[in-house]
Coordinates of C-alpha atoms in Angstrom, one line a residue:
M3 CA 132.1 61.1 243.2
V4 CA 135.3 60.2 241.8
P5 CA 137.7 58.1 243.8
S6 CA 140.8 58.2 243.2
R7 CA 142.7 56.0 241.2
F8 CA 145.6 54.3 239.3
L9 CA 146.2 55.9 236.2
Y10 CA 148.9 54.3 233.8
M11 CA 150.8 56.4 231.3
V12 CA 153.6 55.8 228.3
R13 CA 156.8 57.2 228.7
G14 CA 158.6 57.3 225.3
A15 CA 159.8 54.4 224.1
H16 CA 161.6 51.9 226.1
R17 CA 164.6 49.7 224.1
D18 CA 165.4 45.8 225.4
A19 CA 168.6 44.8 224.5
H20 CA 167.3 41.1 224.3
R21 CA 165.5 41.9 221.5
D22 CA 166.1 42.9 217.8
L23 CA 167.1 46.4 217.8
R24 CA 164.5 47.8 215.6
A25 CA 162.2 46.2 218.4
V26 CA 161.3 49.3 220.4
E27 CA 158.6 48.9 223.4
P28 CA 156.6 52.4 224.8
S29 CA 157.5 52.3 228.6
V30 CA 155.2 52.5 231.5
G31 CA 154.3 54.0 234.5
W32 CA 151.4 54.9 236.7
R33 CA 150.7 57.9 238.8
L34 CA 147.8 57.9 242.0
V35 CA 146.0 61.0 241.3
G36 CA 142.7 61.8 243.6
A37 CA 139.2 62.9 243.8
N38 CA 139.2 65.9 242.0
H39 CA 142.0 64.6 239.8
R40 CA 145.4 65.6 241.0
E41 CA 148.3 63.6 241.3
L42 CA 149.1 62.6 244.6
G43 CA 151.8 60.4 243.1
R44 CA 153.7 58.8 240.8
S45 CA 155.8 55.9 239.9
A46 CA 159.9 56.2 241.0
E47 CA 161.1 54.3 237.9
V48 CA 159.1 52.9 234.2
F49 CA 159.1 50.0 233.2
A50 CA 159.1 47.7 230.4
G51 CA 155.3 47.4 229.7
L52 CA 152.0 46.9 231.6
T53 CA 152.4 43.3 233.0
E54 CA 155.3 45.4 235.5
C55 CA 154.0 48.4 235.9
R56 CA 150.5 46.8 237.2
A57 CA 152.8 44.7 239.3
S58 CA 154.5 47.8 240.7
V59 CA 151.1 49.5 241.8
L60 CA 150.1 45.5 243.6
L61 CA 152.6 45.4 245.6
L62 CA 152.4 48.9 246.8
R63 CA 148.6 48.2 247.8
E64 CA 149.8 45.1 249.5
R65 CA 152.7 46.3 251.2
I66 CA 152.3 50.1 251.9
A67 CA 152.7 49.5 256.1
D68 CA 156.3 48.7 255.2
A69 CA 157.2 51.6 253.8
R70 CA 159.6 54.1 254.2
V71 CA 159.4 57.2 254.1
L72 CA 161.7 59.6 253.5
L73 CA 161.3 63.6 252.8
T74 CA 164.0 65.8 251.7
T75 CA 164.3 69.4 250.4
T76 CA 167.0 70.5 248.2
E77 CA 168.6 74.8 247.6
A78 CA 168.8 74.3 244.5
A79 CA 165.4 73.6 243.2
G80 CA 163.9 75.6 246.6
G81 CA 160.7 72.9 247.5
W82 CA 160.4 69.8 249.4
S83 CA 159.4 66.4 247.9
W84 CA 158.9 63.0 249.3
R85 CA 159.4 59.3 248.3
L86 CA 158.6 55.9 249.8
E87 CA 160.9 52.5 249.6
I88 CA 160.0 49.5 250.3
D89 CA 163.2 47.4 250.7
G90 CA 165.4 48.9 250.6
H91 CA 163.8 50.0 246.5
V92 CA 162.1 53.4 245.4
I93 CA 158.5 52.7 244.6
A94 CA 156.8 56.5 244.8
V95 CA 157.9 59.8 244.2
A96 CA 156.3 62.8 245.1
G97 CA 154.6 64.6 241.7
R98 CA 156.3 68.2 241.7
L99 CA 158.3 69.8 244.6
Y100 CA 156.4 71.9 247.3
Q101 CA 157.2 75.1 248.9
R102 CA 156.8 74.1 252.4
Q103 CA 157.4 71.2 254.4
R104 CA 154.0 71.0 255.7
D105 CA 151.9 70.6 252.2
C106 CA 154.6 68.4 251.8
Q107 CA 153.6 66.0 254.4
F108 CA 149.4 67.0 253.9
N109 CA 150.7 65.4 250.4
L110 CA 152.3 62.3 251.4
G111 CA 149.5 62.0 254.1
Q112 CA 146.4 61.6 251.0
F113 CA 148.9 59.7 248.5
L114 CA 148.9 57.1 251.6
K115 CA 145.3 57.0 252.6
A116 CA 144.8 56.8 248.4
V117 CA 147.3 54.0 248.4
P118 CA 144.7 50.8 249.4
V119 CA 141.4 52.4 248.5
G120 CA 142.5 53.6 244.9
E121 CA 141.3 52.5 241.5
L122 CA 142.9 50.0 239.3
T123 CA 141.4 51.0 236.3
E124 CA 142.6 49.5 233.7
P125 CA 144.6 51.3 230.5
A126 CA 142.9 52.4 227.6
P127 CA 144.7 51.2 223.8
H128 CA 148.1 53.3 223.1
R129 CA 147.3 55.3 220.0
P130 CA 150.3 57.5 218.7
R131 CA 149.6 61.5 218.7
G132 CA 149.6 63.1 215.4
G133 CA 150.5 60.0 212.3
G134 CA 154.8 60.8 211.5
A135 CA 156.9 58.5 213.0
G136 CA 158.2 59.0 216.6
A137 CA 154.5 60.5 217.4
G138 CA 154.2 57.7 219.7
D139 CA 157.4 59.2 222.2
R140 CA 155.6 62.7 222.7
A141 CA 153.0 60.7 224.4
G142 CA 154.7 61.0 227.6
A143 CA 155.8 64.4 227.3
G144 CA 156.0 66.1 230.5
M145 CA 156.6 63.0 232.3
R146 CA 159.1 62.3 234.7

């Protein structure tokens, strides 16, 4: 059986204000997926590069016992969600809304169990889809 693992994904583009305006770098986020390939949770933010993204994963693994759990519900969206904070900074969130609080709590439990043992994968080189300009921006389509 394949263990849970952290995956890295490109999410659009990040423009560095300190560099030439033409220098656009992809933003990177992480997802933790279970043995069944379903998403258990994801990074709460996107990062300017892989180094920062991996540092977030390592911090989460190192400090998971210190994480503060927040369960929330929204009337507008009609579902339950969770997020984890470390030192007041949101580091991980649920990948979707849950119709029932108990389902949300179950997913959170699965996420918390998987974080310390999740395999740290090496990212594949980014290859833009298609061949046209802006094709790399579509690589993260559908992701938060």
